[in-house]
Short mmCIF file of C-alpha atoms in Angstrom, two decimals:
data_model
loop_
_atom_site.label_atom_id
_atom_site.label_comp_id
_atom_site.label_asym_id
_atom_site.label_seq_id
_atom_site.Cartn_x
_atom_site.Cartn_y
_atom_site.Cartn_z
CA UNK A 1 154.92 89.50 93.98
CA UNK A 2 152.44 88.05 91.58
CA UNK A 3 153.47 88.15 87.92
CA UNK A 4 151.35 87.54 84.88
CA UNK A 5 152.92 86.75 81.53
CA UNK A 6 151.43 86.37 78.08
CA UNK A 7 152.66 84.68 74.94
CA UNK A 8 153.07 85.39 72.16
CA UNK A 9 153.76 89.10 72.31
CA UNK A 10 152.70 89.51 68.68
CA UNK A 11 150.78 87.32 66.27
CA UNK A 12 150.10 87.89 62.59
CA UNK A 13 147.51 85.63 60.98
CA UNK A 14 145.73 85.41 57.69
CA UNK A 15 142.02 86.04 57.87
CA UNK A 16 140.28 82.75 58.51
CA UNK A 17 143.13 81.23 60.47
CA UNK A 18 142.83 80.42 64.16
CA UNK A 19 144.62 82.32 66.93
CA UNK A 20 145.53 81.46 70.50
CA UNK A 21 147.09 83.53 73.24
CA UNK A 22 148.30 82.11 76.53
CA UNK A 23 148.39 83.67 79.94
CA UNK A 24 150.56 82.33 82.77
CA UNK A 25 150.72 83.40 86.39
CA UNK A 26 153.52 82.87 88.87
CA UNK A 27 150.94 82.19 91.57
CA UNK A 28 147.57 80.48 91.83
CA UNK A 29 144.77 82.80 90.80
CA UNK A 30 141.35 83.19 92.30
CA UNK A 31 140.03 84.15 88.88
CA UNK A 32 141.15 85.56 85.57
CA UNK A 33 139.75 88.18 83.23
CA UNK A 34 140.31 88.88 79.58
CA UNK A 35 140.19 92.27 77.89
CA UNK A 36 140.39 93.39 74.28
CA UNK A 37 141.79 96.70 73.20
CA UNK A 38 141.23 97.91 69.65
CA UNK A 39 143.96 100.11 68.11
CA UNK A 40 143.58 103.61 69.49
CA UNK A 41 141.03 102.50 72.06
CA UNK A 42 140.95 101.36 75.65
CA UNK A 43 140.73 97.86 77.10
CA UNK A 44 137.22 96.43 77.11
CA UNK A 45 136.22 93.62 79.43
CA UNK A 46 135.49 90.32 77.66
CA UNK A 47 135.01 87.64 80.28
CA UNK A 48 135.90 86.34 83.73
CA UNK A 49 136.78 82.75 84.59
CA UNK A 50 136.59 81.51 88.15
CA UNK A 51 136.48 77.73 88.32
CA UNK A 52 139.36 75.35 87.81
CA UNK A 53 139.23 73.89 84.30
CA UNK A 54 136.43 76.26 83.30
CA UNK A 55 135.74 76.76 79.60
CA UNK A 56 133.55 79.54 78.27
CA UNK A 57 132.63 80.47 74.72
CA UNK A 58 131.61 83.73 73.15
CA UNK A 59 130.81 83.12 69.50
CA UNK A 60 134.21 82.43 67.91
CA UNK A 61 136.11 83.03 71.15
CA UNK A 62 136.88 80.21 73.57
CA UNK A 63 138.34 80.95 77.00
CA UNK A 64 139.89 78.33 79.23
CA UNK A 65 141.11 78.39 82.82
CA UNK A 66 143.73 75.80 83.73
CA UNK A 67 143.16 73.05 86.24
CA UNK A 68 145.80 74.50 88.54
CA UNK A 69 144.34 78.01 88.11
CA UNK A 70 147.72 79.37 87.09
CA UNK A 71 147.18 79.66 83.37
CA UNK A 72 144.52 80.55 80.86
CA UNK A 73 144.07 80.73 77.14
CA UNK A 74 141.98 82.60 74.62
CA UNK A 75 141.35 80.93 71.28
CA UNK A 76 139.75 82.64 68.31
CA UNK A 77 138.41 80.43 65.54
CA UNK A 78 138.49 81.68 61.95
CA UNK A 79 139.80 85.14 62.68
CA UNK A 80 138.26 88.19 61.07
CA UNK A 81 139.69 91.65 60.55
CA UNK A 82 137.46 92.88 63.35
CA UNK A 83 139.47 90.71 65.75
CA UNK A 84 142.49 92.97 65.37
CA UNK A 85 143.69 94.40 68.67
CA UNK A 86 145.57 93.62 71.83
CA UNK A 87 144.27 90.97 74.17
CA UNK A 88 145.11 91.36 77.84
CA UNK A 89 144.65 88.85 80.60
CA UNK A 90 144.41 89.98 84.19
CA UNK A 91 144.91 87.59 87.06
CA UNK A 92 143.19 88.06 90.38
CA UNK A 93 145.01 86.89 93.46
CA UNK A 94 143.42 85.40 96.49
CA UNK A 95 142.06 87.33 99.49
CA UNK A 96 140.27 89.83 97.27
CA UNK A 97 143.42 91.24 95.75
CA UNK A 98 143.16 93.41 92.69
CA UNK A 99 144.05 92.12 89.30
CA UNK A 100 147.52 92.15 87.78
CA UNK A 101 147.58 92.67 84.05
CA UNK A 102 149.64 90.71 81.59
CA UNK A 103 151.59 92.62 78.93
CA UNK A 104 149.09 91.72 76.20
CA UNK A 105 149.20 89.87 72.89
CA UNK A 106 148.86 92.00 69.80
CA UNK A 107 146.90 90.35 67.01
CA UNK A 108 147.09 91.42 63.40
CA UNK A 109 144.75 89.88 60.85
CA UNK A 110 145.69 90.14 57.21
CA UNK A 111 142.74 90.22 54.78
CA UNK B 1 160.89 99.40 78.28
CA UNK B 2 158.21 101.99 78.74
CA UNK B 3 156.79 102.36 82.23
CA UNK B 4 153.81 104.10 83.72
CA UNK B 5 154.01 105.07 87.36
CA UNK B 6 151.33 106.11 89.80
CA UNK B 7 151.61 108.02 93.02
CA UNK B 8 150.70 107.38 95.70
CA UNK B 9 150.41 103.60 95.65
CA UNK B 10 147.93 103.75 98.49
CA UNK B 11 146.20 106.48 100.45
CA UNK B 12 143.84 106.62 103.41
CA UNK B 13 141.84 109.79 103.93
CA UNK B 14 138.94 111.10 105.94
CA UNK B 15 135.52 111.55 104.42
CA UNK B 16 135.12 114.97 102.86
CA UNK B 17 138.75 115.48 101.93
CA UNK B 18 140.21 115.54 98.43
CA UNK B 19 142.83 113.16 97.13
CA UNK B 20 145.08 113.63 94.13
CA UNK B 21 146.49 110.69 92.20
CA UNK B 22 149.28 111.14 89.68
CA UNK B 23 149.93 109.07 86.60
CA UNK B 24 153.24 109.50 84.79
CA UNK B 25 154.64 108.01 81.62
CA UNK B 26 158.32 107.66 82.40
CA UNK B 27 160.07 107.40 79.08
CA UNK B 28 157.50 108.21 76.46
CA UNK B 29 155.02 110.96 75.81
CA UNK B 30 151.36 110.23 76.25
CA UNK B 31 148.89 112.66 74.75
CA UNK B 32 146.15 110.38 76.01
CA UNK B 33 145.82 108.56 79.31
CA UNK B 34 142.98 106.45 80.59
CA UNK B 35 141.69 106.32 84.15
CA UNK B 36 139.94 103.25 85.52
CA UNK B 37 138.54 102.16 88.82
CA UNK B 38 138.37 98.61 89.95
CA UNK B 39 136.57 97.05 92.89
CA UNK B 40 137.95 93.80 94.33
CA UNK B 41 137.44 90.84 92.03
CA UNK B 42 135.63 93.02 89.52
CA UNK B 43 136.64 94.17 86.10
CA UNK B 44 138.23 97.44 85.17
CA UNK B 45 135.75 100.23 84.60
CA UNK B 46 136.83 103.09 82.40
CA UNK B 47 136.13 106.39 84.10
CA UNK B 48 137.55 108.92 81.69
CA UNK B 49 140.01 109.62 78.93
CA UNK B 50 142.55 112.28 79.78
CA UNK B 51 143.69 114.42 76.86
CA UNK B 52 146.77 116.61 77.01
CA UNK B 53 145.87 120.22 76.40
CA UNK B 54 142.12 119.71 76.38
CA UNK B 55 139.26 118.60 78.58
CA UNK B 56 138.93 115.03 79.68
CA UNK B 57 136.22 112.84 78.22
CA UNK B 58 134.13 111.20 80.93
CA UNK B 59 132.23 107.96 80.65
CA UNK B 60 128.53 107.92 81.29
CA UNK B 61 127.71 107.93 84.97
CA UNK B 62 131.05 109.38 86.08
CA UNK B 63 130.71 112.73 87.83
CA UNK B 64 132.97 115.30 86.23
CA UNK B 65 132.93 117.60 89.25
CA UNK B 66 133.82 114.80 91.62
CA UNK B 67 136.63 113.22 89.62
CA UNK B 68 138.71 116.08 88.31
CA UNK B 69 141.22 115.19 85.65
CA UNK B 70 144.08 117.39 84.56
CA UNK B 71 146.52 116.39 81.84
CA UNK B 72 149.15 118.99 82.59
CA UNK B 73 151.89 117.73 80.33
CA UNK B 74 152.72 115.00 77.87
CA UNK B 75 153.92 112.79 80.71
CA UNK B 76 151.56 113.60 83.57
CA UNK B 77 147.87 113.21 84.22
CA UNK B 78 146.24 113.71 87.60
CA UNK B 79 142.96 112.45 88.98
CA UNK B 80 141.56 114.32 91.98
CA UNK B 81 138.78 112.71 93.94
CA UNK B 82 137.02 115.66 95.52
CA UNK B 83 135.06 115.45 98.77
CA UNK B 84 135.78 111.75 98.98
CA UNK B 85 133.28 109.44 100.62
CA UNK B 86 133.61 105.79 101.70
CA UNK B 87 131.90 104.62 98.50
CA UNK B 88 134.80 106.14 96.55
CA UNK B 89 137.15 103.62 98.13
CA UNK B 90 138.53 101.63 95.26
CA UNK B 91 141.59 100.77 93.24
CA UNK B 92 142.34 103.44 90.65
CA UNK B 93 144.47 102.48 87.66
CA UNK B 94 145.75 104.60 84.83
CA UNK B 95 147.06 103.48 81.50
CA UNK B 96 148.90 105.27 78.75
CA UNK B 97 149.18 104.23 75.14
CA UNK B 98 152.48 104.64 73.37
CA UNK B 99 152.06 105.44 69.70
CA UNK B 100 155.67 105.42 68.49
CA UNK B 101 154.72 105.86 64.86
CA UNK B 102 157.47 103.58 63.66
CA UNK B 103 156.23 100.47 65.39
CA UNK B 104 153.16 98.92 66.94
CA UNK B 105 151.11 100.80 69.53
CA UNK B 106 151.33 99.59 73.10
CA UNK B 107 149.21 100.19 76.17
CA UNK B 108 151.01 100.43 79.50
CA UNK B 109 149.20 100.11 82.78
CA UNK B 110 150.21 101.85 85.98
CA UNK B 111 150.51 99.82 89.19
CA UNK B 112 147.36 101.36 90.61
CA UNK B 113 146.46 103.45 93.65
CA UNK B 114 144.40 102.00 96.44
CA UNK B 115 142.16 104.62 97.99
CA UNK B 116 140.48 104.03 101.31
CA UNK B 117 138.09 106.68 102.60
CA UNK B 118 137.21 106.45 106.25
#
């Protein structure tokens, strides 16, 4: 079945440094979503990417969907302590299949 | 590693009947579990937070009397869709956070339950 992996599993950065998490699928995806979960909270939807090679920005966050639609990345520029949390990607298969979640990347930001 | 299971994985029922979905944390205790619903190609929508030993906390717009949540033990939460209608057909996912205390917290997602109401 479809598998979605994320790397790294953990990332510790100093405030102000950049951060990137990568999401890789074993199969071609129809689209991909990213979620953020703050410590003690629940995953919150961030964005959805649909087109091959698509790049979207939300303030300091840049999301990219690979040309082959099998991988994606989330890049945070100049991290802040408010960026702390776990970032999940979820890959949607074709034919309207539901999303499969990656294991998440846990980000710690040291002040 | 920690696993969250859901049962059943899929269910088809007639309109007007009730359906119970179970969410279990298999090797850790979860005082809190989250229930989501997801329509095809759409994002996860949080329905409620299930709390062991107390009432669930429902998100705005989610009918408490229609989606009954019971967190019976530290490893089991159930979601009952009462008097199901075709518009309730969806993919229901639970997740359980593991707060080990000695290490980082982790959120584990169940595999989901696909409900189809005829």
